[in-house]
Short mmCIF file of C-alpha atoms (C1' of nucleotides) in Angstrom, two decimals:
data_model
loop_
_atom_site.label_atom_id
_atom_site.label_comp_id
_atom_site.label_asym_id
_atom_site.label_seq_id
_atom_site.Cartn_x
_atom_site.Cartn_y
_atom_site.Cartn_z
CA MET A 1 11.20 3.37 -2.51
CA SER A 2 13.65 2.50 0.24
CA ILE A 3 17.11 3.99 0.55
CA SER A 4 18.56 0.59 -0.17
CA ASP A 5 16.60 0.29 -3.42
CA LEU A 6 17.59 3.80 -4.42
CA ILE A 7 21.27 3.14 -3.79
CA SER A 8 21.26 0.04 -5.95
CA SER A 9 19.57 1.86 -8.79
CA ILE A 10 22.27 4.54 -9.02
CA GLN A 11 24.65 4.16 -11.92
CA LEU A 12 27.55 5.39 -9.83
CA PHE A 13 27.14 2.40 -7.53
CA GLU A 14 26.65 -0.29 -10.15
CA GLN A 15 28.23 -3.67 -9.51
CA LEU A 16 29.51 -2.79 -6.08
CA PRO A 17 29.74 -5.61 -3.53
CA GLY A 18 26.88 -6.09 -1.08
CA ASP A 19 28.70 -4.86 2.00
CA VAL A 20 29.61 -1.60 0.31
CA LEU A 21 26.02 -1.07 -0.80
CA GLN A 22 24.91 -1.76 2.73
CA LYS A 23 27.32 0.77 4.19
CA LEU A 24 26.20 3.27 1.60
CA THR A 25 22.60 2.67 2.59
CA GLN A 26 23.49 3.34 6.21
CA THR A 27 25.46 6.48 5.40
CA ALA A 28 23.06 8.03 2.92
CA LYS A 29 20.32 10.33 4.08
CA LEU A 30 17.02 10.92 2.37
CA GLN A 31 16.16 14.61 2.48
CA TYR A 32 13.34 16.87 1.36
CA PHE A 33 13.54 20.48 0.31
CA LYS A 34 10.88 23.03 -0.52
CA LYS A 35 10.98 24.87 -3.81
CA GLY A 36 13.23 27.90 -3.55
CA THR A 37 15.38 26.73 -0.63
CA LEU A 38 19.16 26.52 -0.61
CA ILE A 39 20.50 22.96 -0.49
CA PHE A 40 24.07 23.95 0.15
CA ASP A 41 26.39 26.86 -0.50
CA SER A 42 29.90 26.72 -1.86
CA SER A 43 31.49 26.07 1.51
CA ARG A 44 29.58 22.81 1.76
CA SER A 45 29.82 21.76 -1.88
CA ARG A 46 32.86 19.63 -1.14
CA LYS A 47 31.20 17.83 1.77
CA VAL A 48 28.32 15.93 0.22
CA LEU A 49 27.40 14.20 -2.97
CA VAL A 50 23.75 14.63 -3.87
CA TYR A 51 21.60 12.24 -5.87
CA ILE A 52 18.32 13.66 -7.09
CA VAL A 53 15.40 11.31 -6.55
CA THR A 54 12.77 13.70 -7.86
CA GLY A 55 12.81 17.40 -8.55
CA TRP A 56 14.99 20.10 -10.05
CA ILE A 57 18.20 21.63 -8.76
CA LYS A 58 20.11 24.63 -10.03
CA LEU A 59 23.85 24.91 -9.59
CA SER A 60 25.44 28.33 -9.53
CA ARG A 61 28.63 30.16 -8.69
CA ASP A 62 29.02 33.59 -7.19
CA VAL A 63 30.84 36.10 -9.32
CA VAL A 64 33.25 38.66 -7.90
CA ASP A 65 31.10 41.55 -9.13
CA GLY A 66 28.14 40.30 -7.10
CA SER A 67 26.12 38.51 -9.78
CA GLU A 68 25.73 34.76 -10.14
CA VAL A 69 26.35 32.32 -13.00
CA ILE A 70 24.18 29.30 -13.57
CA ILE A 71 26.42 26.31 -14.17
CA ASP A 72 23.80 23.66 -14.65
CA VAL A 73 20.22 22.67 -13.98
CA LEU A 74 19.68 19.03 -13.11
CA SER A 75 16.86 16.66 -12.31
CA ASP A 76 15.84 13.08 -11.57
CA LYS A 77 18.50 10.39 -11.36
CA GLN A 78 21.43 12.75 -11.66
CA CYS A 79 24.33 13.22 -9.29
CA ILE A 80 25.89 16.43 -8.14
CA GLY A 81 29.49 16.64 -7.03
CA GLU A 82 31.10 13.59 -8.61
CA ASN A 83 34.11 15.64 -9.60
CA MET A 84 34.56 16.75 -5.99
CA ILE A 85 35.44 13.22 -4.92
CA LEU A 86 38.93 13.39 -6.33
CA GLY A 87 41.15 16.30 -7.08
CA ASN A 88 38.79 19.21 -7.19
CA GLU A 89 39.82 21.76 -4.61
CA ASP A 90 38.79 25.17 -5.83
CA GLN A 91 35.79 25.12 -8.08
CA LEU A 92 32.98 25.45 -5.56
CA PHE A 93 29.31 26.05 -6.22
CA ASN A 94 25.90 26.57 -4.67
CA ALA A 95 22.92 24.25 -5.10
CA ALA A 96 19.32 25.38 -4.76
CA ALA A 97 15.96 23.64 -5.12
CA ILE A 98 13.92 25.10 -7.95
CA SER A 99 11.08 22.67 -7.36
CA ASP A 100 9.99 20.59 -4.39
CA LEU A 101 12.71 18.06 -4.04
CA GLU A 102 13.57 14.61 -2.78
CA LEU A 103 17.23 13.74 -2.66
CA LEU A 104 19.81 11.38 -1.30
CA SER A 105 22.79 12.97 0.38
CA ILE A 106 26.01 11.02 0.85
CA PRO A 107 29.02 12.32 2.79
CA MET A 108 31.93 12.99 0.47
CA ASP A 109 34.46 11.62 2.95
CA PHE A 110 32.94 8.19 2.67
CA LEU A 111 33.20 8.30 -1.12
CA ARG A 112 36.79 9.58 -1.02
CA GLU A 113 37.62 6.62 1.13
CA LEU A 114 35.68 4.28 -1.14
CA VAL A 115 37.30 5.41 -4.36
CA THR A 116 40.80 4.75 -3.04
CA HIS A 117 39.92 1.21 -2.05
CA ASN A 118 37.31 0.03 -4.51
CA HIS A 119 38.35 -0.35 -8.08
CA GLN A 120 34.86 -0.89 -9.47
CA PHE A 121 33.70 2.35 -7.92
CA SER A 122 36.58 4.25 -9.49
CA LEU A 123 35.61 2.79 -12.87
CA ASN A 124 31.99 3.83 -12.44
CA LEU A 125 33.12 7.29 -11.50
CA LEU A 126 35.39 7.46 -14.54
CA LYS A 127 32.54 6.60 -16.86
CA ILE A 128 30.34 9.28 -15.40
CA LEU A 129 33.04 11.93 -15.44
CA SER A 130 33.87 11.15 -19.06
CA LYS A 131 30.26 11.61 -20.00
CA LYS A 132 29.95 14.86 -18.09
CA GLN A 133 33.04 16.13 -19.78
CA GLN A 134 31.57 15.33 -23.16
CA LYS A 135 28.49 17.25 -22.22
CA LEU A 136 30.49 20.25 -21.03
CA SER A 137 32.66 20.27 -24.08
CA LEU A 138 29.66 20.21 -26.39
CA GLU A 139 27.98 22.98 -24.44
CA MET A 140 31.06 25.12 -24.80
CA GLU A 141 31.01 24.58 -28.51
CA HIS A 142 27.37 25.64 -28.56
CA LEU A 143 28.06 28.81 -26.66
CA SER A 144 30.70 29.87 -29.11
CA ILE A 145 28.97 29.07 -32.39
CA LYS A 146 25.22 29.13 -31.83
CA SER A 147 22.96 32.17 -31.71
CA ALA A 148 20.55 32.71 -28.84
CA THR A 149 17.71 31.48 -31.03
CA GLN A 150 19.59 28.32 -31.93
CA LEU A 151 20.52 27.67 -28.32
CA ILE A 152 16.86 27.66 -27.40
CA GLY A 153 16.03 25.42 -30.34
CA CYS A 154 18.78 23.03 -29.29
CA PHE A 155 17.34 22.90 -25.80
CA LEU A 156 13.91 22.13 -27.20
CA LEU A 157 15.30 19.32 -29.33
CA ARG A 158 16.99 17.74 -26.36
CA LEU A 159 13.75 18.05 -24.45
CA CYS A 160 12.03 16.16 -27.27
CA THR A 161 14.48 13.26 -27.26
CA LEU A 162 14.35 13.17 -23.48
CA LYS A 163 10.58 12.97 -23.30
CA LYS A 164 10.38 10.85 -26.43
CA SER A 165 7.00 12.47 -26.93
CA GLU A 166 5.64 11.41 -30.32
CA ASN A 167 3.26 14.25 -30.84
CA ALA A 168 5.94 16.68 -29.74
CA VAL A 169 3.93 18.44 -27.09
CA LEU A 170 6.05 19.46 -24.17
CA ARG A 171 6.38 22.03 -21.47
CA PHE A 172 9.25 24.04 -20.06
CA PRO A 173 10.47 22.11 -17.03
CA TYR A 174 11.28 25.28 -15.12
CA ASP A 175 11.08 29.06 -15.29
CA LYS A 176 11.88 30.72 -18.56
CA SER A 177 14.02 33.28 -16.78
CA LEU A 178 16.13 30.53 -15.23
CA LEU A 179 16.43 28.78 -18.55
CA ALA A 180 17.58 32.06 -20.03
CA SER A 181 20.47 32.34 -17.56
CA ARG A 182 21.21 28.64 -17.99
CA LEU A 183 21.69 29.33 -21.69
CA GLY A 184 23.76 32.42 -20.96
CA MET A 185 21.34 35.08 -22.12
CA ARG A 186 19.01 37.73 -20.67
CA ALA A 187 15.35 37.02 -20.05
CA GLU A 188 14.38 39.65 -22.61
CA THR A 189 16.59 38.10 -25.24
CA PHE A 190 15.11 34.71 -24.44
CA SER A 191 11.60 35.99 -24.88
CA ARG A 192 12.34 37.50 -28.26
CA ALA A 193 14.40 34.55 -29.46
CA LEU A 194 11.70 32.10 -28.46
CA ALA A 195 9.13 34.10 -30.39
CA LYS A 196 11.44 34.05 -33.37
CA ILE A 197 12.07 30.33 -33.41
CA CYS A 198 8.38 29.63 -32.93
CA LYS A 199 7.60 31.69 -35.98
CA GLU A 200 10.30 30.16 -38.12
CA CYS A 201 9.77 26.53 -37.11
CA GLU A 202 6.01 26.21 -36.75
CA ILE A 203 5.87 25.98 -32.99
CA LYS A 204 2.81 27.03 -31.03
CA THR A 205 3.10 28.17 -27.43
CA VAL A 206 0.51 28.60 -24.72
CA ASP A 207 2.13 29.77 -21.50
CA ASP A 208 4.79 27.14 -20.80
CA ILE A 209 3.36 24.50 -23.13
CA LEU A 210 4.94 23.93 -26.52
CA HIS A 211 3.48 22.38 -29.65
CA ILE A 212 6.19 21.36 -32.09
CA ARG A 213 4.70 20.48 -35.46
CA SER A 214 7.84 19.78 -37.40
CA ILE A 215 10.94 18.50 -35.67
CA ASP A 216 12.68 18.52 -39.03
CA LYS A 217 12.38 22.26 -39.39
CA LEU A 218 13.78 22.69 -35.93
CA VAL A 219 16.68 20.36 -36.66
CA GLU A 220 17.42 22.20 -39.86
CA TYR A 221 17.39 25.53 -38.10
CA VAL A 222 19.48 24.42 -35.12
CA CYS A 223 21.85 21.64 -36.04
CA GLN A 224 23.70 23.23 -38.91
CA HIS A 225 25.91 25.00 -36.42
CA CYS A 226 27.04 21.98 -34.48
CA SER A 227 29.58 19.19 -34.61
CA GLN A 228 26.94 16.63 -33.63
CA THR A 229 24.00 15.44 -35.70
CA TYR A 230 20.49 15.03 -34.36
CA PRO A 231 19.57 13.10 -32.31
CA CYS A 232 22.64 13.82 -30.24
CA LYS A 233 22.98 10.30 -28.81
CA GLU A 234 21.88 11.22 -25.33
CA ILE A 235 24.99 13.29 -24.74
CA MET A 236 22.88 15.80 -22.96
CA GLN A 237 21.20 15.10 -19.64
CA MET B 1 65.40 11.79 -22.87
CA SER B 2 64.52 8.14 -23.29
CA ILE B 3 60.98 6.83 -23.68
CA SER B 4 61.33 5.13 -20.33
CA ASP B 5 62.25 8.40 -18.63
CA LEU B 6 59.40 10.17 -20.35
CA ILE B 7 56.87 7.56 -19.30
CA SER B 8 57.89 7.81 -15.66
CA SER B 9 57.62 11.57 -15.71
CA ILE B 10 54.00 11.56 -16.84
CA GLN B 11 51.46 12.36 -14.16
CA LEU B 12 48.99 9.88 -15.60
CA PHE B 13 51.44 7.07 -14.89
CA GLU B 14 52.52 8.09 -11.41
CA GLN B 15 53.08 5.33 -8.87
CA LEU B 16 52.48 2.53 -11.31
CA PRO B 17 54.39 -0.75 -10.73
CA GLY B 18 57.61 -1.32 -12.64
CA ASP B 19 56.29 -3.99 -14.98
CA VAL B 20 53.45 -1.75 -16.12
CA LEU B 21 55.85 1.11 -16.76
CA GLN B 22 58.04 -1.25 -18.72
CA LYS B 23 55.16 -2.44 -20.88
CA LEU B 24 54.14 1.14 -21.43
CA THR B 25 57.66 1.95 -22.54
CA GLN B 26 57.53 -0.89 -25.03
CA THR B 27 54.12 0.09 -26.36
CA ALA B 28 54.65 3.83 -26.60
CA LYS B 29 56.06 5.36 -29.75
CA LEU B 30 58.02 8.54 -30.02
CA GLN B 31 56.92 10.53 -33.04
CA TYR B 32 57.79 13.77 -34.75
CA PHE B 33 55.53 16.04 -36.73
CA LYS B 34 56.23 19.11 -38.80
CA LYS B 35 54.36 22.33 -38.11
CA GLY B 36 51.05 22.33 -39.93
CA THR B 37 50.61 18.58 -40.31
CA LEU B 38 47.62 16.57 -39.18
CA ILE B 39 48.35 14.23 -36.28
CA PHE B 40 45.07 12.38 -36.47
CA ASP B 41 41.51 12.99 -37.62
CA SER B 42 38.34 12.18 -35.76
CA SER B 43 38.25 8.59 -36.94
CA ARG B 44 41.53 7.92 -35.15
CA SER B 45 40.91 10.04 -32.08
CA ARG B 46 39.67 7.02 -30.17
CA LYS B 47 42.71 4.91 -31.05
CA VAL B 48 45.64 6.67 -29.43
CA LEU B 49 46.45 8.73 -26.42
CA VAL B 50 48.99 11.42 -27.13
CA TYR B 51 51.45 12.93 -24.68
CA ILE B 52 53.14 16.11 -25.84
CA VAL B 53 56.88 16.14 -25.20
CA THR B 54 57.48 19.50 -26.84
CA GLY B 55 55.39 21.63 -29.15
CA TRP B 56 51.85 22.82 -29.66
CA ILE B 57 48.76 20.94 -30.76
CA LYS B 58 45.36 22.24 -31.72
CA LEU B 59 42.24 20.15 -31.22
CA SER B 60 39.22 20.82 -33.38
CA ARG B 61 35.89 19.41 -34.43
CA ASP B 62 34.21 19.62 -37.81
CA VAL B 63 30.90 21.41 -37.88
CA VAL B 64 27.98 20.28 -40.04
CA ASP B 65 28.00 23.54 -41.97
CA GLY B 66 31.60 22.96 -43.06
CA SER B 67 33.47 25.17 -40.61
CA GLU B 68 35.59 23.98 -37.70
CA VAL B 69 35.56 24.72 -33.97
CA ILE B 70 38.72 24.88 -31.93
CA ILE B 71 38.22 22.88 -28.76
CA ASP B 72 41.60 23.39 -27.17
CA VAL B 73 45.22 24.25 -27.78
CA LEU B 74 47.72 22.28 -25.75
CA SER B 75 51.46 22.05 -25.24
CA ASP B 76 54.30 20.44 -23.31
CA LYS B 77 53.51 17.77 -20.75
CA GLN B 78 49.84 17.56 -21.56
CA CYS B 79 47.82 14.54 -22.59
CA ILE B 80 45.21 14.31 -25.29
CA GLY B 81 42.42 11.78 -25.20
CA GLU B 82 42.24 10.80 -21.53
CA ASN B 83 38.47 10.93 -21.67
CA MET B 84 38.48 8.53 -24.58
CA ILE B 85 39.82 5.72 -22.40
CA LEU B 86 36.48 5.10 -20.75
CA GLY B 87 32.97 5.84 -21.86
CA ASN B 88 33.43 8.40 -24.56
CA GLU B 89 31.98 7.09 -27.77
CA ASP B 90 30.77 10.00 -29.81
CA GLN B 91 32.69 13.17 -29.20
CA LEU B 92 35.48 12.83 -31.72
CA PHE B 93 38.04 15.41 -32.73
CA ASN B 94 41.00 16.20 -34.96
CA ALA B 95 44.50 17.00 -33.75
CA ALA B 96 46.99 19.06 -35.72
CA ALA B 97 50.54 20.23 -35.08
CA ILE B 98 50.77 24.01 -34.96
CA SER B 99 54.48 23.93 -34.25
CA ASP B 100 57.19 21.36 -34.83
CA LEU B 101 56.29 18.62 -32.46
CA GLU B 102 57.68 15.74 -30.45
CA LEU B 103 55.12 13.41 -28.93
CA LEU B 104 54.55 10.06 -27.35
CA SER B 105 51.73 8.01 -28.78
CA ILE B 106 50.17 5.20 -26.78
CA PRO B 107 47.54 2.82 -28.15
CA MET B 108 44.19 3.37 -26.46
CA ASP B 109 43.46 -0.36 -26.31
CA PHE B 110 46.38 -0.87 -23.99
CA LEU B 111 45.12 1.85 -21.66
CA ARG B 112 41.55 0.54 -21.74
CA GLU B 113 42.92 -2.77 -20.65
CA LEU B 114 45.11 -1.14 -18.02
CA VAL B 115 42.37 0.92 -16.44
CA THR B 116 40.17 -2.09 -15.86
CA HIS B 117 42.96 -3.94 -14.07
CA ASN B 118 45.05 -1.32 -12.36
CA HIS B 119 43.44 0.65 -9.61
CA GLN B 120 46.23 3.18 -9.26
CA PHE B 121 45.94 4.04 -12.91
CA SER B 122 42.22 4.60 -12.61
CA LEU B 123 42.87 6.95 -9.71
CA ASN B 124 45.46 8.90 -11.69
CA LEU B 125 43.01 9.17 -14.54
CA LEU B 126 40.27 10.36 -12.20
CA LYS B 127 42.45 13.15 -10.87
CA ILE B 128 43.28 14.35 -14.33
CA LEU B 129 39.71 14.18 -15.58
CA SER B 130 38.48 16.09 -12.54
CA LYS B 131 40.97 18.82 -13.25
CA LYS B 132 40.09 18.98 -16.92
CA GLN B 133 36.46 19.24 -16.02
CA GLN B 134 37.20 22.14 -13.72
CA LYS B 135 38.99 23.84 -16.52
CA LEU B 136 36.14 23.27 -18.96
CA SER B 137 33.56 24.45 -16.51
CA LEU B 138 35.45 27.64 -15.85
CA GLU B 139 35.95 28.27 -19.53
CA MET B 140 32.23 27.92 -20.10
CA GLU B 141 31.59 30.48 -17.43
CA HIS B 142 34.04 32.80 -19.12
CA LEU B 143 32.35 32.44 -22.48
CA SER B 144 29.01 33.41 -21.07
CA ILE B 145 29.99 36.36 -18.90
CA LYS B 146 33.22 37.85 -20.24
CA SER B 147 33.58 40.21 -23.17
CA ALA B 148 36.03 39.53 -25.98
CA THR B 149 38.42 42.05 -24.45
CA GLN B 150 38.22 40.39 -21.05
CA LEU B 151 38.74 36.95 -22.55
CA ILE B 152 42.00 38.12 -24.03
CA GLY B 153 43.02 39.74 -20.77
CA CYS B 154 42.23 36.52 -18.94
CA PHE B 155 44.40 34.58 -21.36
CA LEU B 156 47.26 37.01 -20.81
CA LEU B 157 46.96 36.66 -17.06
CA ARG B 158 47.13 32.90 -17.28
CA LEU B 159 50.14 33.25 -19.50
CA CYS B 160 51.76 35.38 -16.80
CA THR B 161 51.21 32.86 -14.01
CA LEU B 162 52.36 30.08 -16.30
CA LYS B 163 55.62 31.74 -17.23
CA LYS B 164 56.03 33.23 -13.78
CA SER B 165 57.85 36.03 -15.53
CA GLU B 166 58.63 38.76 -13.01
CA ASN B 167 59.02 41.59 -15.40
CA ALA B 168 55.90 40.51 -17.23
CA VAL B 169 57.37 40.32 -20.67
CA LEU B 170 55.86 37.54 -22.68
CA ARG B 171 55.02 36.49 -26.18
CA PHE B 172 52.02 34.88 -27.82
CA PRO B 173 52.77 31.16 -27.94
CA TYR B 174 50.99 30.75 -31.28
CA ASP B 175 49.22 32.66 -34.02
CA LYS B 176 46.86 35.40 -33.03
CA SER B 177 44.27 34.13 -35.49
CA LEU B 178 44.32 30.71 -33.87
CA LEU B 179 44.09 32.23 -30.43
CA ALA B 180 41.11 34.20 -31.66
CA SER B 181 39.24 31.04 -32.65
CA ARG B 182 40.37 29.36 -29.45
CA LEU B 183 38.65 32.17 -27.57
CA GLY B 184 35.60 31.95 -29.78
CA MET B 185 35.96 35.20 -31.69
CA ARG B 186 36.97 36.44 -35.15
CA ALA B 187 40.52 37.48 -35.91
CA GLU B 188 39.34 41.05 -36.58
CA THR B 189 37.57 41.23 -33.25
CA PHE B 190 40.68 39.88 -31.57
CA SER B 191 42.86 42.52 -33.14
CA ARG B 192 40.59 45.35 -32.03
CA ALA B 193 40.02 43.90 -28.57
CA LEU B 194 43.75 43.44 -28.03
CA ALA B 195 44.37 47.06 -28.98
CA LYS B 196 41.69 48.09 -26.52
CA ILE B 197 43.03 46.15 -23.56
CA CYS B 198 46.56 47.35 -24.29
CA LYS B 199 45.37 50.92 -24.15
CA GLU B 200 43.35 50.47 -20.99
CA CYS B 201 45.86 48.38 -19.04
CA GLU B 202 49.22 49.88 -19.97
CA ILE B 203 50.44 47.05 -22.16
CA LYS B 204 52.96 47.60 -24.93
CA THR B 205 53.11 45.28 -27.92
CA VAL B 206 55.74 44.77 -30.56
CA ASP B 207 54.66 42.07 -33.00
CA ASP B 208 53.95 39.06 -30.80
CA ILE B 209 55.82 40.32 -27.75
CA LEU B 210 53.94 41.80 -24.84
CA HIS B 211 55.10 44.18 -22.15
CA ILE B 212 52.73 44.18 -19.20
CA ARG B 213 53.51 47.05 -16.85
CA SER B 214 50.77 46.60 -14.32
CA ILE B 215 49.31 43.20 -13.65
CA ASP B 216 47.00 44.83 -11.13
CA LYS B 217 45.29 46.89 -13.79
CA LEU B 218 44.80 43.81 -15.87
CA VAL B 219 43.40 41.87 -12.95
CA GLU B 220 41.02 44.69 -12.15
CA TYR B 221 39.83 44.86 -15.72
CA VAL B 222 39.44 41.11 -16.20
CA CYS B 223 38.67 39.38 -12.95
CA GLN B 224 35.58 41.28 -11.87
CA HIS B 225 33.52 39.10 -14.15
CA CYS B 226 34.62 35.76 -12.83
CA SER B 227 33.88 33.34 -10.02
CA GLN B 228 37.60 32.81 -9.39
CA THR B 229 40.09 35.30 -7.98
CA TYR B 230 43.54 35.90 -9.38
CA PRO B 231 45.80 33.97 -9.49
CA CYS B 232 43.42 31.20 -10.51
CA LYS B 233 45.31 28.44 -8.71
CA GLU B 234 46.66 26.84 -11.83
CA ILE B 235 43.21 25.71 -12.95
CA MET B 236 44.17 26.59 -16.46
CA GLN B 237 46.76 24.74 -18.51
"C1'" DC C 1 60.83 39.79 -57.19
"C1'" DG C 2 56.07 37.76 -56.53
"C1'" DG C 3 52.70 35.23 -54.07
"C1'" DG C 4 50.88 33.39 -49.86
"C1'" DT C 5 49.67 34.00 -45.04
"C1'" DG C 6 48.76 36.52 -41.01
"C1'" DT C 7 47.34 40.95 -39.22
"C1'" DT C 8 45.28 45.40 -39.11
"C1'" DT C 9 41.81 48.91 -40.29
"C1'" DG C 10 37.44 50.87 -41.95
"C1'" DA C 11 32.50 50.75 -43.07
"C1'" DT C 12 28.38 48.48 -42.34
"C1'" DG C 13 25.03 45.12 -40.58
"C1'" DT C 14 23.26 41.97 -37.17
"C1'" DC C 15 22.48 40.40 -32.83
"C1'" DA C 16 22.22 40.79 -27.86
"C1'" DT C 17 22.03 43.88 -23.84
"C1'" DT C 18 20.15 47.59 -21.34
"C1'" DC C 19 16.62 50.43 -19.52
"C1'" DA C 20 11.98 51.31 -19.18
"C1'" DA C 21 7.11 50.57 -19.44
"C1'" DC C 22 3.47 47.52 -19.18
"C1'" DT C 23 0.74 43.11 -18.66
"C1'" DT C 24 -0.43 39.05 -16.33
"C1'" DA C 25 -0.68 35.89 -12.65
"C1'" DC C 26 -0.42 34.85 -7.92
"C1'" DG C 27 -0.61 35.36 -3.07
"C1'" DT C 28 -1.36 38.31 1.13
"C1'" DG C 29 -3.70 41.01 4.17
"C1'" DG C 30 -7.32 44.26 4.91
"C1'" DC D 1 -13.93 39.35 -1.81
"C1'" DC D 2 -11.29 42.95 -3.37
"C1'" DA D 3 -7.11 45.90 -3.23
"C1'" DC D 4 -2.46 45.66 -3.29
"C1'" DG D 5 2.32 44.20 -3.86
"C1'" DT D 6 5.46 41.16 -5.94
"C1'" DA D 7 7.55 38.39 -9.50
"C1'" DA D 8 7.60 36.61 -14.21
"C1'" DG D 9 7.04 37.59 -18.78
"C1'" DT D 10 6.60 40.50 -22.79
"C1'" DT D 11 7.48 44.57 -25.72
"C1'" DG D 12 9.74 48.88 -27.51
"C1'" DA D 13 13.60 52.01 -28.33
"C1'" DA D 14 18.42 53.02 -27.78
"C1'" DT D 15 22.94 51.44 -27.20
"C1'" DG D 16 26.77 48.52 -27.52
"C1'" DA D 17 29.37 44.43 -28.96
"C1'" DC D 18 30.71 41.41 -32.29
"C1'" DA D 19 30.55 39.68 -37.14
"C1'" DT D 20 31.04 40.50 -41.86
"C1'" DC D 21 32.95 42.21 -46.04
"C1'" DA D 22 36.50 44.57 -48.22
"C1'" DA D 23 40.85 46.59 -48.62
"C1'" DA D 24 45.51 47.46 -47.35
"C1'" DC D 25 49.75 46.21 -45.12
"C1'" DA D 26 53.63 43.45 -43.27
"C1'" DC D 27 56.27 39.60 -43.47
"C1'" DC D 28 58.31 35.38 -44.83
"C1'" DC D 29 59.82 32.14 -48.22
"C1'" DG D 30 60.53 30.28 -52.57
#
DNA sequence: CGGGTGTTTGATGTCATTCAACTTACGTGG
DNA sequence: CCACGTAAGTTGAATGACATCAAACACCCG
C-alpha cells in the first residue's frame, strides 16, 4: 500500500481537499520498528503524530518514583498524539513497539498549521477526540468499580466484539504481563484473576489461546458493574 | 452580570464574531437551581450544554446493578457537555445541583450547527477537549497507582493551587461523602484516610476546614506516585 | 424535641500486593 | 547438541489496603 493510499484511508484525514492530501503524502514518512524498540520518548511526543499501519504500540509515562505507568496499548489503524495538536503542553509520554511495526509518522508542526487553516480537519479531529474521551471516561469508571477479575473479563469481551469471532476462540494480542499493567494490576494478580474467571465462566485456556464457550456467562459476570450494556457499541478500540 | 457579558467571558466562545455572540446571547437561558435538584438526566444530556456561573454540579452515570458512579464534580466557569457537540452518541450522564446554582443553558443543536460552520469555534472546542482529555488521562493514572490516602492528598494540593491561599487554610468545597465517591472510595475509607494524611503531614482539621502547615510534606507524601510534578500546571479543574 | 443526613469508629471479611520459589520456554554460546 | 542464563508465567504464604456491616455521634431543620 502506498503512502498516498494510506493517507486517504485515515479517518483523521477524511474529506480533505486533494492538495492537502498530497502535501500530507509528501510530509509523511513510512517507518519500521523492531519489536521492543523505543519509537519516541516524552521529549519527542509533541513532535510527531503516529498512525499505526500494522503492529502494536504501548504508551507509557515515567513516574517520579522511577516506575512507569501504561497509558494505553494501541494497534492497527489508530493514531497516537491527536491531542498534542492543540493545547496539550504538559502531558508527555513514551511510545514503544511491542511487536514488529509499520507506521506512518507525520510532523506535528504541519498538523498544527493545518488545523488552524482547514475547518474540515478540525472537525475530523474533534470527532476523534470526543471518541477518545468517551473511551477514557469509561475506562476510569471501570477502574473505580470493577474488580481485577471483571476488568479482565471486560477486556475479553471487547476482544470478542473486535474480532467478531463466532466460535469465540481468540488469543491474547500481547504479553499477559503487559496486559496486566495496562489494566492496572500486578502480573501475579492477573494470573490468579484469569484462572478465576476461566473457572467461573467456562473458558478454556492453552497458553495464550482462549476458548470462550458462553459469552452470556461472561457478560453476566462482567457487565453488572458498568454503566454500559454489552456489546459496548465499539466505544473501546 | 448580563447574559451577553457572560457569553463573552466564556473561553469556549472566545474570538467569535459579534453576530454569533449575539445569537448565542439570544439562545442561551439563565437558570437557577436549588441545592439537591436534578438539572438533567441522561436522556437530556445530549440536548443542552451547561455553563456554570456559580455553584457546584455533580455528574454521574447509572450502573446496571442499580448504583451510580460519580464522573466529575464541577464548579464556576466550567462547561458541561462539550464532548456531546460532536461524535458522542452513547456516553450519557446525569447532572445534579449540589449547591444552589446559577447556570447558562445553551441548546446543543445550535452548537452542532455552529461548529460545522465556524472554524474559530471548532478550534476553541478542540483546545478545551484536549485539556479535558489531559485531565482524564491523569486521573486514570492516579486511580491505578495512588492509594486512597494519596488521592485525598492530591485533591488537597490541587485545592491549594486553585485557591492560591498563602497560609494554606482551606475548606472542603462540598460534602466529604460526595468527595469520597468522586475519588472512587467509600465514605468510611475516606474518613480514615483523611485522618491518616492529617497525622502524617501536619494538617489540622475542624469540621470542613483544613489547616495545612507544610505543603512540602504533603507534596512529598503524594507526588512520588505520579508522572507530574507539583504544582501540576493547572491540569486539574 | 425528634428525625434525617452526614460523619466517625470498630470489627470483620475480601481482594490485591508483595516476596519468594519454581516451572516453562526461548535463545546464546560453548 | 547440550548447558546455561534470561524472561514470562504460575503458585503459595504473609501482609496490607479497602469494603462491608453495624453502631454511635454530631448537626441541622422542621
